[in-house]
């Protein structure tokens, strides 16, 4: 095997070569101390190369293997904890660098970030397969089937549902499942806000210096702009949205030249577009452009078969969150929870379970652990019988 | 000033690089500004984030000095009013002495810097 001439090796700009690699690289001496790291590993671990230099690599890479079987049989999938306290799934491979006699001089540890792969796997395995949305009723199963198809399209989508039915979660799921998932998801609440502020928030504004403060459409880039409660938008801004949907451009407040925007629009409302048009809260031309396709989220009282499933779902989440060994409900508490009509929908049910797990000191949640207002509501009809 | 009970997860006599993987911990009572005791070493048969948090709370620990710690665990301990000095890379005794001297802070790297062969 012909060796690379030493003068050629000496002339190489090794740091620049390492910085050009997409995965993290740590160059280690024979004792496993860091000689240098490339910029990808700096970003992954949060340690600069100056901080890492001379430090045993286990204190920089901090993988799940460092304290178990290092040097490991490589490559291996594990996880690291970076300086920002994030646990990141990674694949680590090691390459020994030897001289002509076979003596190991250095070791290169390659660290690949597997976050995107794991994220995709998790999304595919989630109940219902999508975001935080769960439900076993036919209505929810239909929505969970529709979502991936709608996500693939770039057309605007209207999400309709009462408060607490999960409109925000659906909008986010539409973004995460779409080809735009790597781009920003920008949410704008169209609720009470001065029209000038809302205009700047949506479309940006021109500063006295001439610089433009970016609005939601500029911040989203090729991602998604989600307008919550779109019927609350003033008429003039609704007209600007129509212009965006027709021409694909937005005009910042105080600017003269419109700018192209590739963002996708998702809007939500508690009422159907036709009803809002009749009530004079939504322009017909905007309703025509936003109204289809639409996702109508059923209130919880129309899908009671989901209540038990959701109770178990949130119980598992909050037991883990509060580190409590709460595993179920007493029969009486279960009956009370199933009898409630949940005007606040899934959000209310979630809050009830969160509170109950928080105050419960036994393995099963008893009626005494349920919020007092819920018990009072449930007791009222019984008392009048 | 009252004594503070300090917990340091250990690995090879160093502050363990990962809080959740430490198989033993050092627990020492420290009076800030004075020489600290050697402390006691407690084995952790099945290391885990939850197990170590429970151990810290069960032993009435005031301060955890550690390397990498996950966000959730960090905030849980803070919520339980345990001070956490994380991202510390050092020999355990060095970290403890620095803490006793009042000069240890999160992010301290206390290994002597070696000459690098690569820029």
Coordinates of C-alpha atoms in Angstrom, one line a residue:
Chain A
X1 CA 0.0 0.0 0.0
X2 CA 1.5 3.4 -1.0
X3 CA 1.6 5.9 1.8
X4 CA 0.7 9.6 1.5
X5 CA 4.0 11.6 1.4
X6 CA 4.5 13.3 4.8
X7 CA 5.0 16.7 3.1
X8 CA 1.6 16.4 1.5
X9 CA 0.0 15.4 4.9
X10 CA 1.7 18.4 6.6
X11 CA 0.3 20.7 4.0
X12 CA -3.3 19.6 4.6
X13 CA -5.6 22.0 6.4
X14 CA -7.1 19.3 8.7
X15 CA -9.4 21.6 10.7
X16 CA -11.0 22.9 7.5
X17 CA -11.4 19.3 6.2
X18 CA -13.0 18.2 9.5
X19 CA -15.3 21.2 9.5
X20 CA -16.5 20.3 6.1
X21 CA -17.9 17.0 7.3
X22 CA -21.6 16.8 8.1
X23 CA -21.2 14.6 11.2
X24 CA -19.4 15.4 14.4
X25 CA -15.8 14.4 14.6
X26 CA -13.5 14.3 17.7
X27 CA -9.8 13.7 17.3
X28 CA -8.5 11.8 20.3
X29 CA -5.0 11.0 21.5
X30 CA -4.1 7.5 22.7
X31 CA -5.3 8.2 26.2
X32 CA -8.7 9.3 24.9
X33 CA -8.2 13.0 25.4
X34 CA -9.6 15.4 22.9
X35 CA -7.1 17.0 20.6
X36 CA -9.8 18.9 18.6
X37 CA -13.4 18.6 17.5
X38 CA -15.0 19.8 14.3
X39 CA -17.7 22.5 14.1
X40 CA -20.5 19.8 13.7
X41 CA -19.5 18.3 17.0
X42 CA -19.3 21.7 18.6
X43 CA -22.9 22.3 17.6
X44 CA -24.0 18.8 18.7
X45 CA -22.3 18.8 22.2
X46 CA -22.3 22.5 22.9
X47 CA -18.5 22.4 23.7
X48 CA -16.2 24.6 21.7
X49 CA -13.0 23.1 20.6
X50 CA -11.1 25.3 23.0
X51 CA -13.2 24.0 25.9
X52 CA -12.8 20.4 24.7
X53 CA -9.1 20.4 24.1
X54 CA -7.2 18.2 26.6
X55 CA -10.3 16.9 28.3
X56 CA -11.1 13.2 28.4
X57 CA -13.5 12.6 25.6
X58 CA -16.1 11.1 27.9
X59 CA -16.6 14.6 29.4
X60 CA -17.3 16.1 25.9
X61 CA -19.2 13.4 24.0
X62 CA -21.0 12.1 27.1
X63 CA -22.6 9.2 25.4
X64 CA -24.5 6.3 27.0
X65 CA -21.5 4.1 26.2
X66 CA -18.8 6.3 27.7
X67 CA -19.3 4.9 31.2
X68 CA -20.2 1.4 30.2
X69 CA -18.0 -0.1 27.5
X70 CA -15.5 2.4 26.2
X71 CA -13.7 1.8 23.9
X72 CA -16.8 0.3 22.4
X73 CA -17.4 -2.1 19.7
X74 CA -18.2 0.4 17.0
X75 CA -20.4 1.6 15.4
X76 CA -23.1 1.8 18.1
X77 CA -26.4 3.6 18.5
X78 CA -26.6 5.5 21.8
X79 CA -27.5 8.9 23.1
X80 CA -25.5 11.9 24.3
X81 CA -26.5 14.7 26.8
X82 CA -25.2 18.0 25.5
X83 CA -24.4 21.2 27.4
X84 CA -27.9 22.5 26.8
X85 CA -29.1 19.4 28.7
X86 CA -30.7 17.9 25.6
X87 CA -30.5 14.2 25.2
X88 CA -29.7 13.5 21.5
X89 CA -29.8 10.1 19.8
X90 CA -26.5 9.4 18.0
X91 CA -24.6 6.8 16.2
X92 CA -20.9 6.7 17.2
X93 CA -18.2 5.1 15.0
X94 CA -14.4 5.0 15.8
X95 CA -11.6 5.0 13.3
X96 CA -8.1 4.4 14.6
X97 CA -5.4 6.4 12.8
X98 CA -2.2 4.3 12.6
X99 CA 1.3 4.9 11.4
X100 CA 3.1 2.8 8.8
X101 CA 4.1 0.3 11.5
X102 CA 0.5 -0.1 12.7
X103 CA 1.0 1.9 15.9
X104 CA -2.2 3.8 16.8
X105 CA -1.5 7.5 16.8
X106 CA -5.0 9.0 17.1
X107 CA -8.5 7.9 17.1
X108 CA -11.3 9.6 15.3
X109 CA -14.7 9.4 16.9
X110 CA -17.5 10.1 14.4
X111 CA -20.8 11.2 16.0
X112 CA -23.9 11.2 13.7
X113 CA -27.1 13.0 15.0
X114 CA -30.0 10.6 14.6
X115 CA -32.7 13.0 15.9
X116 CA -34.4 13.4 12.6
X117 CA -34.6 9.6 12.1
X118 CA -35.8 9.0 15.6
X119 CA -38.3 11.8 15.3
X120 CA -39.7 10.2 12.1
X121 CA -39.9 6.8 13.8
X122 CA -41.6 8.2 16.8
X123 CA -44.2 10.0 14.7
X124 CA -45.0 6.8 12.8
X125 CA -45.4 4.8 16.1
X126 CA -47.5 7.4 17.9
X127 CA -51.1 6.4 18.7
X128 CA -53.1 7.4 15.7
X129 CA -49.7 8.0 14.1
X130 CA -49.8 11.7 14.3
X131 CA -48.6 14.3 16.8
X132 CA -50.3 14.3 20.1
X133 CA -53.7 13.4 18.5
X134 CA -55.4 10.4 19.9
X135 CA -58.8 8.9 19.6
X136 CA -60.5 5.6 18.8
X137 CA -63.9 6.9 17.7
X138 CA -64.8 6.6 14.0
X139 CA -64.9 10.4 13.8
X140 CA -61.3 10.8 15.1
X141 CA -60.1 7.8 13.1
X142 CA -61.4 9.5 9.9
X143 CA -59.6 12.7 10.8
X144 CA -56.3 10.8 11.6
X145 CA -56.6 9.1 8.2
X146 CA -57.3 12.4 6.4
X147 CA -54.4 14.4 8.0
X148 CA -51.4 12.8 6.3
X149 CA -53.1 13.3 2.9
X150 CA -54.0 16.9 3.6
X151 CA -50.5 17.6 4.9
X152 CA -48.9 16.6 1.6
X153 CA -50.9 19.3 -0.2
X154 CA -49.8 22.9 -0.1
X155 CA -53.4 24.3 -0.2
X156 CA -54.7 26.3 2.7
X157 CA -56.6 24.3 5.3
X158 CA -59.4 25.4 7.7
X159 CA -59.6 23.6 11.0
X160 CA -63.0 24.0 12.8
X161 CA -63.8 22.9 16.3
X162 CA -65.0 24.1 19.7
X163 CA -62.5 25.3 22.2
X164 CA -60.4 22.4 23.6
X165 CA -61.0 20.0 20.7
X166 CA -57.3 20.2 19.5
X167 CA -57.3 22.7 16.6
X168 CA -53.7 23.8 17.5
X169 CA -52.5 20.2 17.7
X170 CA -54.1 19.5 14.3
X171 CA -52.5 22.5 12.7
X172 CA -49.1 21.5 14.1
X173 CA -49.6 17.9 12.9
X174 CA -50.4 19.2 9.4
X175 CA -47.1 21.0 9.5
X176 CA -45.0 18.2 10.9
X177 CA -46.4 15.6 8.4
X178 CA -45.8 17.9 5.5
X179 CA -42.8 18.2 3.3
X180 CA -42.4 21.6 5.0
X181 CA -41.7 20.0 8.4
X182 CA -38.1 21.2 8.5
X183 CA -39.2 24.8 8.0
X184 CA -40.7 27.0 10.8
X185 CA -44.2 26.7 12.1
X186 CA -45.4 30.2 13.0
X187 CA -48.6 30.6 15.0
X188 CA -50.4 33.9 15.2
X189 CA -53.3 34.4 17.6
X190 CA -55.8 36.6 15.8
X191 CA -57.6 37.4 19.1
X192 CA -57.9 40.9 20.6
X193 CA -55.0 42.9 19.4
X194 CA -54.8 46.4 17.8
X195 CA -55.1 46.1 14.0
X196 CA -51.8 47.8 13.5
X197 CA -50.0 45.3 15.8
X198 CA -51.7 42.4 14.1
X199 CA -50.8 43.8 10.6
X200 CA -47.1 44.0 11.7
X201 CA -47.3 40.6 13.3
X202 CA -48.6 39.0 10.2
X203 CA -47.0 40.9 7.3
X204 CA -44.1 42.8 9.0
X205 CA -43.5 46.5 9.2
X206 CA -41.0 49.0 7.9
X207 CA -38.9 50.8 10.5
X208 CA -37.9 54.5 10.2
X209 CA -34.4 53.3 9.2
X210 CA -35.9 51.5 6.2
X211 CA -35.3 48.0 7.6
X212 CA -38.2 45.6 7.6
X213 CA -39.2 43.8 10.8
X214 CA -40.3 40.4 9.4
X215 CA -43.8 39.3 10.0
X216 CA -45.2 35.8 10.4
X217 CA -45.0 35.1 6.6
X218 CA -41.4 36.1 6.4
X219 CA -40.5 34.2 9.5
X220 CA -42.2 31.0 8.3
X221 CA -40.2 31.0 5.0
X222 CA -41.4 27.9 3.2
X223 CA -43.0 26.6 6.4
X224 CA -46.5 27.1 7.8
X225 CA -48.4 30.1 9.1
X226 CA -51.1 29.1 11.5
X227 CA -53.8 31.7 12.2
X228 CA -55.8 30.8 15.3
X229 CA -59.3 32.3 15.4
X230 CA -59.1 33.7 11.9
X231 CA -62.6 35.2 12.2
X232 CA -61.2 37.7 14.7
X233 CA -59.1 39.4 12.0
X234 CA -60.2 42.9 10.9
X235 CA -61.8 43.1 7.5
X236 CA -58.8 45.0 6.0
X237 CA -56.4 42.3 7.0
X238 CA -58.7 39.6 5.7
X239 CA -58.5 41.3 2.4
X240 CA -54.7 41.2 2.6
X241 CA -54.9 37.5 3.2
X242 CA -57.1 37.1 0.1
X243 CA -54.4 38.9 -1.8
X244 CA -51.7 36.5 -0.4
X245 CA -53.8 33.4 -1.3
X246 CA -54.3 34.8 -4.9
X247 CA -50.9 36.2 -5.6
X248 CA -48.5 34.5 -3.2
X249 CA -47.1 37.8 -2.0
X250 CA -47.2 39.8 1.2
X251 CA -46.7 43.6 1.7
X252 CA -45.1 44.8 5.0
X253 CA -46.7 47.8 6.6
X254 CA -45.1 50.9 5.2
X255 CA -43.5 49.0 2.4
X256 CA -44.1 49.6 -1.3
X257 CA -42.9 46.4 -2.9
X258 CA -44.7 43.1 -2.1
X259 CA -42.5 40.2 -1.4
X260 CA -43.1 36.6 -2.5
X261 CA -44.0 34.1 0.3
X262 CA -43.9 30.4 0.0
X263 CA -45.6 29.8 3.3
X264 CA -48.6 27.6 3.6
X265 CA -51.7 29.0 5.4
X266 CA -53.6 27.0 8.0
X267 CA -56.4 28.7 9.8
X268 CA -58.7 27.7 12.6
X269 CA -62.0 28.9 14.0
X270 CA -64.6 27.7 16.5
X271 CA -67.4 28.2 13.8
X272 CA -67.8 27.0 10.2
X273 CA -66.8 29.6 7.5
X274 CA -70.4 29.8 6.2
X275 CA -71.7 30.6 9.6
X276 CA -69.1 33.3 10.1
X277 CA -69.9 34.8 6.7
X278 CA -73.6 35.0 7.8
X279 CA -72.6 36.6 11.1
X280 CA -70.5 39.2 9.2
X281 CA -67.2 38.1 10.8
X282 CA -65.6 36.6 7.7
X283 CA -65.3 38.0 4.2
X284 CA -67.0 35.7 1.7
X285 CA -63.9 35.8 -0.7
X286 CA -61.7 34.6 2.2
X287 CA -64.2 32.0 3.2
X288 CA -64.3 30.7 -0.4
X289 CA -60.5 30.4 -0.4
X290 CA -60.1 28.9 3.1
X291 CA -63.2 26.8 3.4
X292 CA -62.1 23.7 1.6
X293 CA -60.4 21.5 2.4
X294 CA -61.4 21.7 6.1
X295 CA -61.1 19.5 9.1
X296 CA -64.1 19.6 11.5
X297 CA -63.1 18.3 15.0
X298 CA -66.0 16.8 16.9
X299 CA -66.6 17.9 20.5
X300 CA -66.0 15.2 23.1
X301 CA -69.6 14.9 24.0
X302 CA -70.2 13.6 20.4
X303 CA -67.6 10.9 20.8
X304 CA -68.1 9.5 24.3
X305 CA -66.3 6.3 23.3
X306 CA -63.0 8.3 23.3
X307 CA -63.4 9.5 27.0
X308 CA -62.1 6.3 28.6
X309 CA -59.3 6.0 26.1
X310 CA -58.3 9.7 26.7
X311 CA -58.5 9.2 30.5
X312 CA -56.0 6.3 30.3
X313 CA -53.8 8.2 27.8
X314 CA -53.5 11.3 30.0
X315 CA -53.2 9.2 33.2
X316 CA -50.1 7.6 31.7
X317 CA -48.6 10.9 30.6
X318 CA -49.1 12.7 34.0
X319 CA -48.1 9.7 36.1
X320 CA -44.8 9.7 34.3
X321 CA -44.5 13.5 34.4
X322 CA -45.1 13.7 38.2
X323 CA -43.2 10.5 38.9
X324 CA -46.2 9.0 40.6
X325 CA -47.3 5.4 40.7
X326 CA -50.9 6.2 39.8
X327 CA -52.2 3.5 37.6
X328 CA -56.0 3.8 37.4
X329 CA -59.3 5.2 38.7
X330 CA -61.6 3.8 41.3
X331 CA -64.9 2.5 39.8
X332 CA -66.8 5.5 41.4
X333 CA -64.3 8.1 40.0
X334 CA -64.5 6.4 36.6
X335 CA -68.3 6.6 36.5
X336 CA -68.2 10.3 37.5
X337 CA -65.6 11.0 34.8
X338 CA -67.6 9.1 32.1
X339 CA -70.8 10.9 33.1
X340 CA -69.4 14.4 32.6
X341 CA -70.1 16.2 29.3
X342 CA -66.8 18.1 29.1
X343 CA -67.8 21.5 27.6
X344 CA -64.1 22.3 27.6
X345 CA -63.5 19.1 25.5
X346 CA -60.2 17.3 25.5
X347 CA -58.4 20.3 27.2
X348 CA -60.8 20.1 30.1
X349 CA -60.4 16.3 30.4
X350 CA -56.6 16.6 30.3
X351 CA -56.7 19.3 33.0
X352 CA -58.9 17.1 35.2
X353 CA -56.6 14.2 34.9
X354 CA -53.5 16.4 35.5
X355 CA -55.0 17.8 38.7
X356 CA -56.2 14.3 39.9
X357 CA -52.7 12.7 39.4
X358 CA -51.1 15.7 41.1
X359 CA -53.2 15.4 44.3
X360 CA -53.6 11.6 44.3
X361 CA -51.6 9.7 46.9
X362 CA -52.8 6.2 46.1
X363 CA -52.5 3.9 43.1
X364 CA -56.1 4.6 42.0
X365 CA -57.7 8.1 41.6
X366 CA -60.7 8.4 43.9
X367 CA -63.5 10.9 43.6
X368 CA -61.9 13.0 46.3
X369 CA -58.9 13.6 44.0
X370 CA -61.2 15.1 41.3
X371 CA -61.5 18.9 41.0
X372 CA -64.2 20.3 43.4
X373 CA -66.0 22.2 40.5
X374 CA -66.4 18.9 38.6
X375 CA -67.8 17.1 41.6
X376 CA -70.2 20.0 42.2
X377 CA -71.4 19.9 38.6
X378 CA -71.9 16.1 38.7
X379 CA -73.6 16.2 42.1
X380 CA -76.1 18.9 40.9
X381 CA -78.4 16.8 38.7
X382 CA -78.3 13.8 41.1
X383 CA -79.4 16.1 44.0
X384 CA -82.3 17.4 42.0
X385 CA -83.6 13.9 41.1
Chain B
X1 CA -23.5 29.7 57.3
X2 CA -25.0 26.3 57.5
X3 CA -23.5 23.1 56.2
X4 CA -24.6 22.0 52.8
X5 CA -24.9 18.3 51.8
X6 CA -23.3 17.8 48.4
X7 CA -23.9 14.9 46.0
X8 CA -21.4 14.1 43.2
X9 CA -22.1 11.2 40.8
X10 CA -18.7 9.4 40.3
X11 CA -16.9 7.7 37.6
X12 CA -13.2 6.8 38.0
X13 CA -12.8 9.3 40.7
X14 CA -14.1 12.1 38.5
X15 CA -17.4 13.9 38.4
X16 CA -19.4 11.4 36.3
X17 CA -19.8 12.7 32.7
X18 CA -23.5 11.6 32.9
X19 CA -25.7 12.0 36.0
X20 CA -28.1 9.2 35.0
X21 CA -25.4 6.6 34.4
X22 CA -23.3 6.9 37.6
X23 CA -22.9 3.7 39.5
X24 CA -21.7 5.4 42.7
X25 CA -22.1 8.8 44.3
X26 CA -20.1 10.8 46.8
X27 CA -22.1 12.5 49.5
X28 CA -20.3 15.0 51.6
X29 CA -21.2 17.7 54.1
X30 CA -19.5 21.0 53.3
X31 CA -19.3 24.1 55.3
X32 CA -18.7 26.8 52.7
X33 CA -15.3 28.6 53.3
X34 CA -13.9 25.7 55.3
X35 CA -12.1 22.4 54.4
X36 CA -14.5 19.8 53.4
X37 CA -14.8 16.2 54.6
X38 CA -13.9 13.3 52.4
X39 CA -17.5 12.2 52.4
X40 CA -19.1 8.8 51.9
X41 CA -19.4 6.8 48.7
X42 CA -22.7 5.2 48.1
X43 CA -23.1 2.5 45.4
X44 CA -26.0 2.8 42.9
X45 CA -26.8 -0.8 41.9
X46 CA -29.1 0.2 39.0
X47 CA -28.2 3.7 37.8
X48 CA -31.1 5.7 36.5
X49 CA -32.2 9.3 36.4
X50 CA -35.2 8.6 38.7
X51 CA -33.1 6.4 41.1
X52 CA -30.5 9.1 41.5
X53 CA -33.1 11.9 42.0
X54 CA -34.7 9.8 44.7
X55 CA -31.4 9.1 46.3
X56 CA -30.6 12.8 46.4
X57 CA -33.9 13.7 47.9
X58 CA -33.9 10.8 50.3
X59 CA -30.4 11.8 51.6
X60 CA -31.5 15.5 52.0
X61 CA -29.0 16.7 49.5
X62 CA -28.7 20.5 49.0
X63 CA -26.4 20.6 46.0
X64 CA -25.7 18.3 43.1
X65 CA -22.5 18.7 41.2
X66 CA -22.6 16.8 38.0
X67 CA -21.5 16.6 34.4
X68 CA -24.3 16.1 31.8
X69 CA -27.8 16.0 33.1
X70 CA -31.0 16.0 31.2
X71 CA -33.3 19.0 31.2
X72 CA -36.2 17.3 32.8
X73 CA -34.1 15.9 35.6
X74 CA -32.4 19.3 36.1
X75 CA -35.7 21.1 36.5
X76 CA -37.1 18.4 38.8
X77 CA -34.2 18.8 41.2
X78 CA -34.5 22.6 41.0
X79 CA -38.2 22.3 41.7
X80 CA -37.3 20.3 44.8
X81 CA -35.0 23.1 45.8
X82 CA -31.8 21.2 45.1
X83 CA -29.1 23.5 43.6
X84 CA -27.6 21.9 40.5
X85 CA -24.1 22.8 39.3
X86 CA -23.9 20.9 36.0
X87 CA -21.5 20.6 33.1
X88 CA -18.7 20.3 35.5
X89 CA -15.7 18.2 34.2
X90 CA -13.2 17.6 37.0
X91 CA -11.8 15.2 39.5
X92 CA -14.5 14.8 42.2
X93 CA -12.2 16.0 45.0
X94 CA -11.2 19.1 43.0
X95 CA -14.8 20.0 42.3
X96 CA -15.7 19.5 46.0
X97 CA -12.8 21.7 47.1
X98 CA -13.7 24.4 44.7
X99 CA -17.3 24.2 45.9
X100 CA -16.1 24.5 49.5
X101 CA -14.0 27.5 48.5
X102 CA -17.1 29.1 46.9
X103 CA -15.5 29.2 43.4
X104 CA -17.2 26.3 41.6
X105 CA -19.8 27.2 39.0
X106 CA -21.8 25.4 36.3
X107 CA -19.7 24.7 33.2
X108 CA -16.4 24.6 34.9
X109 CA -13.8 22.4 33.2
X110 CA -11.0 21.7 35.6
X111 CA -8.7 19.3 33.7
X112 CA -5.3 20.6 32.8
X113 CA -5.2 21.5 29.2
X114 CA -2.9 19.2 27.1
X115 CA -0.9 20.4 24.2
X116 CA -2.8 19.6 21.1
X117 CA -1.2 18.0 18.1
X118 CA -3.8 19.3 15.8
X119 CA -4.8 22.9 15.5

